[in-house]
Short mmCIF file of C-alpha atoms and ligand atoms in Angstrom, two decimals:
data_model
loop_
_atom_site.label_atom_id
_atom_site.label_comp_id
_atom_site.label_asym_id
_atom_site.label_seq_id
_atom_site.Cartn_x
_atom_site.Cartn_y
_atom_site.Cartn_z
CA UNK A 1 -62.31 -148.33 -51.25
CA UNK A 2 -62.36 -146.20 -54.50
CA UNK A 3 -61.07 -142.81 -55.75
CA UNK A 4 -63.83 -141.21 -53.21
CA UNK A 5 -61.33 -142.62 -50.77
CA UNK A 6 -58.05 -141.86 -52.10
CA UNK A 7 -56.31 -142.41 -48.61
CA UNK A 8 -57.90 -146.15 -48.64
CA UNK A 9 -56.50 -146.89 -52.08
CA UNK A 10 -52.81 -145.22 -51.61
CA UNK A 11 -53.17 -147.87 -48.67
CA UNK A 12 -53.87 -150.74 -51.05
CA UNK A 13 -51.20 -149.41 -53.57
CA UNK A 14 -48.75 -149.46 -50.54
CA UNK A 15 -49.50 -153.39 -49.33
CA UNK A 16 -49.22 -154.61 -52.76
CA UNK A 17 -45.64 -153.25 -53.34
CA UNK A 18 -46.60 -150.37 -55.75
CA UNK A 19 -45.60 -146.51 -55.54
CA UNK A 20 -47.76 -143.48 -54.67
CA UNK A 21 -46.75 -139.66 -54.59
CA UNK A 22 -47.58 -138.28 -51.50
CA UNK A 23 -47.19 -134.77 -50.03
CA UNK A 24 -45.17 -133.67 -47.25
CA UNK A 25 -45.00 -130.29 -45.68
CA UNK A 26 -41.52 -130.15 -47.33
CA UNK A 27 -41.67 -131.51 -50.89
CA UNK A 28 -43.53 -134.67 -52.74
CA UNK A 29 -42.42 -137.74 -51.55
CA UNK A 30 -42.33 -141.09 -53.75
CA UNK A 31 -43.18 -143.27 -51.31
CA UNK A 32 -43.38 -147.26 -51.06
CA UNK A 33 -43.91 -149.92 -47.87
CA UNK A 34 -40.64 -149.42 -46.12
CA UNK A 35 -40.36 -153.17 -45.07
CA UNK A 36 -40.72 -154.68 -49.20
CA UNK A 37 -37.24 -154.17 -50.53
CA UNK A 38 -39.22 -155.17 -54.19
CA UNK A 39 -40.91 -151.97 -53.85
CA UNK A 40 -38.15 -149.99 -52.26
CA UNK A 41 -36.43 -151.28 -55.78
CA UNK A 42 -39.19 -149.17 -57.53
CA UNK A 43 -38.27 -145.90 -55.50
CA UNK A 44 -34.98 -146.53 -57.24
CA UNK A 45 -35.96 -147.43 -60.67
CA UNK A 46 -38.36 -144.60 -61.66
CA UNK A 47 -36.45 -142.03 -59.54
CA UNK A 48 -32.99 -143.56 -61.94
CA UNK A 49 -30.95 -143.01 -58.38
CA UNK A 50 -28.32 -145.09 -57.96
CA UNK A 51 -29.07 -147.99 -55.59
CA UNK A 52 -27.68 -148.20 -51.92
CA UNK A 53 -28.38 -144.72 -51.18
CA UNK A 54 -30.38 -144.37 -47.83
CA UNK A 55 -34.29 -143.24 -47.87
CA UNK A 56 -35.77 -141.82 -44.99
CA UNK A 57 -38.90 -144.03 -43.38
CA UNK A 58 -42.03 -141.74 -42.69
CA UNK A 59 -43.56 -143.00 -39.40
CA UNK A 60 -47.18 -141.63 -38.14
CA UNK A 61 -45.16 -140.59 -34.66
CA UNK A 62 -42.61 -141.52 -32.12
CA UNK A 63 -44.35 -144.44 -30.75
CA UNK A 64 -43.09 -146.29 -33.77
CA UNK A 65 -39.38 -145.49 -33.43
CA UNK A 66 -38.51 -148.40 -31.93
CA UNK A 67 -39.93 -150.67 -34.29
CA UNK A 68 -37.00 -149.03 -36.59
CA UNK A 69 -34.57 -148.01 -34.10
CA UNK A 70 -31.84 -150.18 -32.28
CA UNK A 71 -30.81 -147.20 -29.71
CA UNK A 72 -32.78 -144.47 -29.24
CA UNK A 73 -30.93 -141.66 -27.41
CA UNK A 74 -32.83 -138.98 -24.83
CA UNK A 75 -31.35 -136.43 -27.36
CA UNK A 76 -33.66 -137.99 -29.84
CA UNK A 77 -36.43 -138.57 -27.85
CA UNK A 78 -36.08 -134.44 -27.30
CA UNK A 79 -35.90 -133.29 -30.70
CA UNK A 80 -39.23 -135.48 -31.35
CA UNK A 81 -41.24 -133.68 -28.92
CA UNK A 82 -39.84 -130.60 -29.75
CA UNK A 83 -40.00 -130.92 -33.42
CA UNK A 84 -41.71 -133.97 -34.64
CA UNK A 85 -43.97 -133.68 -36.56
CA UNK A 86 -42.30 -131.60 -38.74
CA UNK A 87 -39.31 -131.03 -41.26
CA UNK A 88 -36.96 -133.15 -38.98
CA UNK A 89 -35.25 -136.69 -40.05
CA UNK A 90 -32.77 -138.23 -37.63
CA UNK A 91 -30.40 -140.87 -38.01
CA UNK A 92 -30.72 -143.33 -35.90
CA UNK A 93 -28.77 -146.91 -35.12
CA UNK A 94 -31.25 -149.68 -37.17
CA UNK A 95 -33.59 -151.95 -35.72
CA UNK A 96 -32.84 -155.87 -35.97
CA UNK A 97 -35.18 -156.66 -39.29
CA UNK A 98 -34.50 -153.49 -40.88
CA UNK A 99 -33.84 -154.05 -44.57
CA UNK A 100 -30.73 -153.10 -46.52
CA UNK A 101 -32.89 -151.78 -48.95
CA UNK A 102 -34.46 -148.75 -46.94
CA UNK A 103 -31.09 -148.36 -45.69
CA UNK A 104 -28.57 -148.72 -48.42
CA UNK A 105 -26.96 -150.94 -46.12
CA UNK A 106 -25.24 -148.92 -43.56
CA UNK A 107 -26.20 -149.67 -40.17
CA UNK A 108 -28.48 -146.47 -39.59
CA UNK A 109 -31.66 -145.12 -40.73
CA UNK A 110 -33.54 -141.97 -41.53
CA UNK A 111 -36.99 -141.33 -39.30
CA UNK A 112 -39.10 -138.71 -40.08
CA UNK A 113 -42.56 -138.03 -38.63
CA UNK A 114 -44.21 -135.68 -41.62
CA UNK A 115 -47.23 -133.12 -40.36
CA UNK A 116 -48.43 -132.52 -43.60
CA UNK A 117 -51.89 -133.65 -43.05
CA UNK A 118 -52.33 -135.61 -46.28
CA UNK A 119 -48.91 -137.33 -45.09
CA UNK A 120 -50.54 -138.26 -41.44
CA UNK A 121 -53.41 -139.94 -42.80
CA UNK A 122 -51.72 -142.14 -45.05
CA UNK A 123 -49.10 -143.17 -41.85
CA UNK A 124 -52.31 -143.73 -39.73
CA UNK A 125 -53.90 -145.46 -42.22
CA UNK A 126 -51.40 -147.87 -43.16
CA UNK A 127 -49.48 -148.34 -39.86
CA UNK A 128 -46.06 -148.73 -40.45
CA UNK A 129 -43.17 -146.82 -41.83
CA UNK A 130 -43.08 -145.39 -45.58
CA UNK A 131 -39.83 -145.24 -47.26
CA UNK A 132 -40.04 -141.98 -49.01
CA UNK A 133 -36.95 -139.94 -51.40
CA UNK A 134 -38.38 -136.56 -53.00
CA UNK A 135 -40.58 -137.46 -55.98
CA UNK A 136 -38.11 -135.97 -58.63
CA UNK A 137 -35.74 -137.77 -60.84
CA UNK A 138 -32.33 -138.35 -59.41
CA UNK A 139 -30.57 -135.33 -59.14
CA UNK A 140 -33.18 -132.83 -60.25
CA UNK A 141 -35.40 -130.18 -58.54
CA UNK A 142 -37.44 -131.32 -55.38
CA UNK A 143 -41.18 -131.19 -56.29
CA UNK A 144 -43.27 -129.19 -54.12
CA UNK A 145 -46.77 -129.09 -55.78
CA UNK A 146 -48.62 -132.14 -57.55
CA UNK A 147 -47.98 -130.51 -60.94
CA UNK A 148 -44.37 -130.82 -60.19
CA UNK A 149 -44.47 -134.41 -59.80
CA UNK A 150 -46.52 -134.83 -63.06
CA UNK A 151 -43.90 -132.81 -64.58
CA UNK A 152 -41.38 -135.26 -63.50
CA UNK A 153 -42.87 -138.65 -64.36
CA UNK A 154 -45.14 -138.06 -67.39
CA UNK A 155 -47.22 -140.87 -67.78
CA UNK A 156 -45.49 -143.57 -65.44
CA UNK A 157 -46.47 -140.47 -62.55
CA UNK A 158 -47.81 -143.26 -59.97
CA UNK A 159 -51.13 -142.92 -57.84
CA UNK A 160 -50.94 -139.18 -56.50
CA UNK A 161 -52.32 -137.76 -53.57
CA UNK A 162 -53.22 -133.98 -54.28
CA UNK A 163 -52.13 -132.20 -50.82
CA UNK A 164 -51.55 -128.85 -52.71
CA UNK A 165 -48.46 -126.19 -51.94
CA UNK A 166 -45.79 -127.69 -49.70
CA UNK A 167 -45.61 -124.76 -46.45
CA UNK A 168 -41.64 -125.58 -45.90
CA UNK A 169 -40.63 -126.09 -49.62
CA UNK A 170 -36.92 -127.18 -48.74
CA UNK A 171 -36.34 -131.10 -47.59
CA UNK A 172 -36.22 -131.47 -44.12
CA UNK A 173 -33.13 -131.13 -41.92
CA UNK A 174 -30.90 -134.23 -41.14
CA UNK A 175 -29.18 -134.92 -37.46
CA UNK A 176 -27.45 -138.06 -37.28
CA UNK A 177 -27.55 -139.30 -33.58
CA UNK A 178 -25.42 -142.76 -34.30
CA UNK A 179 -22.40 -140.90 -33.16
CA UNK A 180 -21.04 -137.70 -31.84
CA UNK A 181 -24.29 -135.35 -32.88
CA UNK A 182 -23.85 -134.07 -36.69
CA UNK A 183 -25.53 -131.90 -38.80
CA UNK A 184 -26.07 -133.84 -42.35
CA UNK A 185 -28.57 -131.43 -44.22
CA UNK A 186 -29.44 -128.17 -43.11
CA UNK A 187 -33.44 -127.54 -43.64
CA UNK A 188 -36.44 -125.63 -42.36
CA UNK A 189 -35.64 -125.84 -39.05
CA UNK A 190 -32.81 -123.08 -37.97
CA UNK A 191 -29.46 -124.86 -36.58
CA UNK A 192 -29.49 -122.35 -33.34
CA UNK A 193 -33.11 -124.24 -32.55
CA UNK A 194 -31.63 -127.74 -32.62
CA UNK A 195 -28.71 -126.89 -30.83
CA UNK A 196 -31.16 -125.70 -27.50
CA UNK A 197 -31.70 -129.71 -27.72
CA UNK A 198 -28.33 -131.42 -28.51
CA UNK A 199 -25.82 -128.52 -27.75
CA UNK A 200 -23.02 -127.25 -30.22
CA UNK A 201 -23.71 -129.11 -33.18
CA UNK A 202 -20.84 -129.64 -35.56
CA UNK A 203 -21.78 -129.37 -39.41
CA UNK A 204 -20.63 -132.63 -41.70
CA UNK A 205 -18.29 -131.86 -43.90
CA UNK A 206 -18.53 -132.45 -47.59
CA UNK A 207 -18.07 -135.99 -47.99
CA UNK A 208 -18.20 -137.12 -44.15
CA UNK A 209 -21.01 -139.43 -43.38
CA UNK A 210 -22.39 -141.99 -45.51
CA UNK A 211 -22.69 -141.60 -49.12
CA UNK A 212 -26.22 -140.14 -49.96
CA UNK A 213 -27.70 -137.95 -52.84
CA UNK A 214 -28.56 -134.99 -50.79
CA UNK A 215 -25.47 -134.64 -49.50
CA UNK A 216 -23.15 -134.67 -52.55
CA UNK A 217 -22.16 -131.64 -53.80
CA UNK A 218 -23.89 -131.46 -57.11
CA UNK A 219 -27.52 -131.80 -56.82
CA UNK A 220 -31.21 -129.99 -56.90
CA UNK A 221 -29.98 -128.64 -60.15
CA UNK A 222 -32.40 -127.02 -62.70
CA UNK A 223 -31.57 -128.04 -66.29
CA UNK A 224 -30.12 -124.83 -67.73
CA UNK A 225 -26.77 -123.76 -65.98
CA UNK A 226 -27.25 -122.15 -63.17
CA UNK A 227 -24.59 -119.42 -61.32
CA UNK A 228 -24.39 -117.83 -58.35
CA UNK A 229 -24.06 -113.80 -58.50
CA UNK A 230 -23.21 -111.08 -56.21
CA UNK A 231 -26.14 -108.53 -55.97
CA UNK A 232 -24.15 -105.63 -57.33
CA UNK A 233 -23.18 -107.66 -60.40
CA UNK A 234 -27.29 -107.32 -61.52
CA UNK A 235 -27.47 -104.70 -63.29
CA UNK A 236 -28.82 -103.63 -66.77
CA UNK A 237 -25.55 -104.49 -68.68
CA UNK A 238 -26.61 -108.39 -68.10
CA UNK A 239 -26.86 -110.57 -71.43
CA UNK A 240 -30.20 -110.89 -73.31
CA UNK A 241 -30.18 -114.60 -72.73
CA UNK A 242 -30.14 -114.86 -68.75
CA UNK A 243 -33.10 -115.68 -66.77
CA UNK A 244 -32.48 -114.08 -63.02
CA UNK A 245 -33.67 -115.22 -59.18
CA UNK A 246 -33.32 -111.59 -57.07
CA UNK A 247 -34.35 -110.61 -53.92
CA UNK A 248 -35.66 -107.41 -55.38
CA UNK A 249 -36.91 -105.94 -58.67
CA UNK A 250 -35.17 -106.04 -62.22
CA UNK A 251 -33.44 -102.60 -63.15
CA UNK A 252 -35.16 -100.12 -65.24
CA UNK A 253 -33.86 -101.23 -69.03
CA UNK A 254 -33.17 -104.86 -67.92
CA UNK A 255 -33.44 -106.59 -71.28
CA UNK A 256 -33.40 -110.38 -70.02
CA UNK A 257 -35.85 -112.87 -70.68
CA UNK A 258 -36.88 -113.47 -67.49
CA UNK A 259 -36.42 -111.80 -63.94
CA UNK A 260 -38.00 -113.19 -60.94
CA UNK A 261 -38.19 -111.04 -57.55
CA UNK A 262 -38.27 -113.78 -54.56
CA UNK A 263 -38.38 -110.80 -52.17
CA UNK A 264 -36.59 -110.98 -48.62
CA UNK A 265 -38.02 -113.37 -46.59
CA UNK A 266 -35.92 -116.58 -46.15
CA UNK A 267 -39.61 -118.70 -45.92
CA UNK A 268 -41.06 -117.09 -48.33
CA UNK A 269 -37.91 -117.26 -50.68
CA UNK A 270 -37.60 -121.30 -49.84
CA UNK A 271 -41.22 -122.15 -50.03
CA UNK A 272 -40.80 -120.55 -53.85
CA UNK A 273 -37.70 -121.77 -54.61
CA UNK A 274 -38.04 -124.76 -56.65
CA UNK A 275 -40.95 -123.85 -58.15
CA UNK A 276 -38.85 -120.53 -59.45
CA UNK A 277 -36.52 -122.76 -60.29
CA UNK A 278 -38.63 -124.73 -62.38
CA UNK A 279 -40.06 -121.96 -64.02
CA UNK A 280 -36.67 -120.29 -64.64
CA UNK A 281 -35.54 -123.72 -66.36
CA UNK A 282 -38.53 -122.75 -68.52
CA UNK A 283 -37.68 -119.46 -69.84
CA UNK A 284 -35.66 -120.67 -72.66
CA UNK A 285 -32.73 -118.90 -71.27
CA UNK A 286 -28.61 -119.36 -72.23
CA UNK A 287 -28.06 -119.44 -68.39
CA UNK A 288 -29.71 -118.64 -65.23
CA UNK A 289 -28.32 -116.36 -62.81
CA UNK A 290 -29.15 -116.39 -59.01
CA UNK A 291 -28.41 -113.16 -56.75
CA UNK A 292 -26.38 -114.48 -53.75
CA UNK A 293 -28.25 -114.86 -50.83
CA UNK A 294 -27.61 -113.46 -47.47
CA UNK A 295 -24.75 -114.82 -45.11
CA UNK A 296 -27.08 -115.15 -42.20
CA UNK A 297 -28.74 -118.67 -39.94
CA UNK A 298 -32.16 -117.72 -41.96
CA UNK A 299 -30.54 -117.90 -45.15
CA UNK A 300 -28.68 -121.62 -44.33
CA UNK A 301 -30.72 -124.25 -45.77
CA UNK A 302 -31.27 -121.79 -49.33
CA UNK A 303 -27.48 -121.39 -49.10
CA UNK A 304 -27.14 -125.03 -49.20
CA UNK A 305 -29.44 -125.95 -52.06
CA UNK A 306 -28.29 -123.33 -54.45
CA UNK A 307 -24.87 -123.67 -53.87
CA UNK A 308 -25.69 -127.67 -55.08
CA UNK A 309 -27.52 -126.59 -57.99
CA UNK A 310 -24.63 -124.21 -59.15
CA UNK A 311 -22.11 -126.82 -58.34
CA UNK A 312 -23.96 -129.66 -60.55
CA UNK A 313 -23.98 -127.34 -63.28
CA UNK A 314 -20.21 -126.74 -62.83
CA UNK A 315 -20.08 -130.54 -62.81
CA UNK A 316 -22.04 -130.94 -66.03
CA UNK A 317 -20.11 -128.55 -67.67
CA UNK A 318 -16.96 -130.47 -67.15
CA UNK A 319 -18.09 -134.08 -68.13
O1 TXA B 401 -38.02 -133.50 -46.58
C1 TXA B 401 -37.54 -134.60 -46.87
O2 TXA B 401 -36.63 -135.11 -46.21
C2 TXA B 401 -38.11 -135.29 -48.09
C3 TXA B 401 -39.56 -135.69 -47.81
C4 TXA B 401 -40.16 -136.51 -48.90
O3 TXA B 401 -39.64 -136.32 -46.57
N1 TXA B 401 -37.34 -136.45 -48.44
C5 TXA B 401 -36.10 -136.36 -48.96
O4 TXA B 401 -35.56 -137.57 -49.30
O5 TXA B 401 -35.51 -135.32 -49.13
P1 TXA B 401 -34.25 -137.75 -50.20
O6 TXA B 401 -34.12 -139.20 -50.45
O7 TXA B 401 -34.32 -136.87 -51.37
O8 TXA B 401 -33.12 -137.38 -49.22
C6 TXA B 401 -32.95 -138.22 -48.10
C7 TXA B 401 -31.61 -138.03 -47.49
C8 TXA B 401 -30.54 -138.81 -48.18
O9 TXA B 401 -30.03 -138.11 -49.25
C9 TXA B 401 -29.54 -138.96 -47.07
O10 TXA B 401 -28.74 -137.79 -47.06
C10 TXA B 401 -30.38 -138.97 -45.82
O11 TXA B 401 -31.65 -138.59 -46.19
N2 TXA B 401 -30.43 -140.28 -45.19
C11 TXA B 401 -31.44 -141.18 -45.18
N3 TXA B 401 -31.11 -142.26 -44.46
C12 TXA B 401 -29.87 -142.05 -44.00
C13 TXA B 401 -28.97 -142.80 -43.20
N4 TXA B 401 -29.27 -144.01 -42.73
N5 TXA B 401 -27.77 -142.25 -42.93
C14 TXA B 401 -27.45 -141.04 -43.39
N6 TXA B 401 -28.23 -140.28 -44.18
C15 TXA B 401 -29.43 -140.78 -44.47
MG1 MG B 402 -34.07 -135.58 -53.15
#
């Protein structure tokens, strides 16, 4: 084992209770060994979340379920073939032996089978599940390239595994199965798709379900205040100190400091997103603006995570 083998030595990292950044096809995870609540402390520590929120276990594939699961519903067992691997986590009724600490005590847990490649090795390699949060400090922007999780750690960054541009760019989408079917976290994957599986699937509202970062309102927010704006509010007259995510060019004499065109495509638009959001942050503007995005299934998951960023904003503006 050396840095010629990088899988080998996140592997070793892993078994002796340390952290390593790994990629997912949705954004950086920071991922330790999902049974060593010492490690799953870590996660915690660097990240500065508040403990007893839930992380989602990374398994290799569905034969390892039930070494997590108590119950594991045909529903479930559907959505895996259908979607697994992929940008899916479900919520499942715990296995006997799984720790408080992966599951911030509640009697559930998060499963997620990754198919970033980077991600599959590393779950092959090391054979069990991988407790895994977004590699970003609590409440800040999901990383989604290896610079982005540099950006966020600095120095105490832990062993990274380079797996280059996350495809999805938004986290994955969350159905709990421990009850009546619920959708926790819109994502990549369009509602109308799950709902071939589990029928009619009822959206959670905000504050059902168990208390968990990327479900409160405020979150995924960029540092400079972000808004929300309707497209036919862009237009020249805007102040000199905005910095602006459209879904089409600037105006002729817009005098901002920065205007970035995201373009019309909901994938495209998400896999850019946080690194536009990032760069926005960067532009030294008073505020950033975002043009509205369209009311339409494509559009959910974006919906989602800019109406959180533009509602933690609100929320820092108040305290
Ligand atoms: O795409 C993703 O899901 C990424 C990559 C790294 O896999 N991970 C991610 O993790 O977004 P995190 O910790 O930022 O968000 C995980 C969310 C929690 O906020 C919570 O909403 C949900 O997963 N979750 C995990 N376990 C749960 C449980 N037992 N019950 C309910 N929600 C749970
Ligand atoms: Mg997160």
């Amino acid at each position: 084992m050396s840095a010629a083998d990088p899988i080998g030595l996140a592997c070793a990292l892993l078994r002796s209770g340390q952290l390593v950044a790994m990629p997912t096809e949705t954004v950086y995870g920071l991922a330790a060994n999902a049974r060593d609540d010492a490690a799953v402390a870590r996660i915690y520590a660097l990240k500065g979340r508040p403990v007893g929120h839930p992380l989602i276990v990374h398994l290799a594939d569905v034969a390892q379920v039930p070494a997590w699961a108590a119950e594991v519903p045909a529903v479930a067992l559907r959505l895996a073939a259908r979607f697994w691997p992929g940008p899916l986590t479900l919520i499942l009724r715990r296995a006997a032996g799984v720790s408080d600490g992966v599951t911030g005590g509640q009697d559930t847990v998060g499963l997620r089978v990754p198919s970033h490649p980077v991600a599959q090795r590393l779950l092959r390699a090391f054979g069990d599940g991988i407790a895994a949060p977004s590699a970003n400090r609590y409440g800040r922007v999901s990383p989604t390239t290896a610079a982005h999780v540099r950006e966020e750690f600095g120095a105490q960054t832990p062993f990274l595994l380079e797996g280059g541009d996350c495809e999805v760019g938004l986290e994955s989408t969350i159905v709990s199965l421990a009850g009546e079917p619920l959708l926790l976290r819109p994502g990549g994957i369009p509602q109308a798709d799950l709902e071939q599986i589990t029928g009619p699937l009822r959206r959670a509202a905000p504050g059902e379900g168990p208390r968990a970062p990327g479900t409160t309102v405020a979150h995924y927010a960029p540092a400079t205040t972000l808004s929300l704006i309707a497209t036919a509010a862009l237009t020249a007259g805007l102040p000199t100190e905005v910095a602006v995510l459209a879904r089409g060019p600037a105006p002729a004499g817009f005098g901002g400091r920065l205007w970035l065109d995201a373009g019309t495509d909901p994938q495209r638009y998400a896999h850019d997103l946080y690194a536009n959001l990032r760069q926005l942050d960067r532009a030294g503007a008073g505020s950033i603006l975002v043009e509205s995005v369209p009311d339409t299934a494509a559009w959910d998951a974006i919906r989602d995570r800019l109406a959180r960023a533009a509602a933690a904003c609100a929320a820092e503006d108040l305290a």
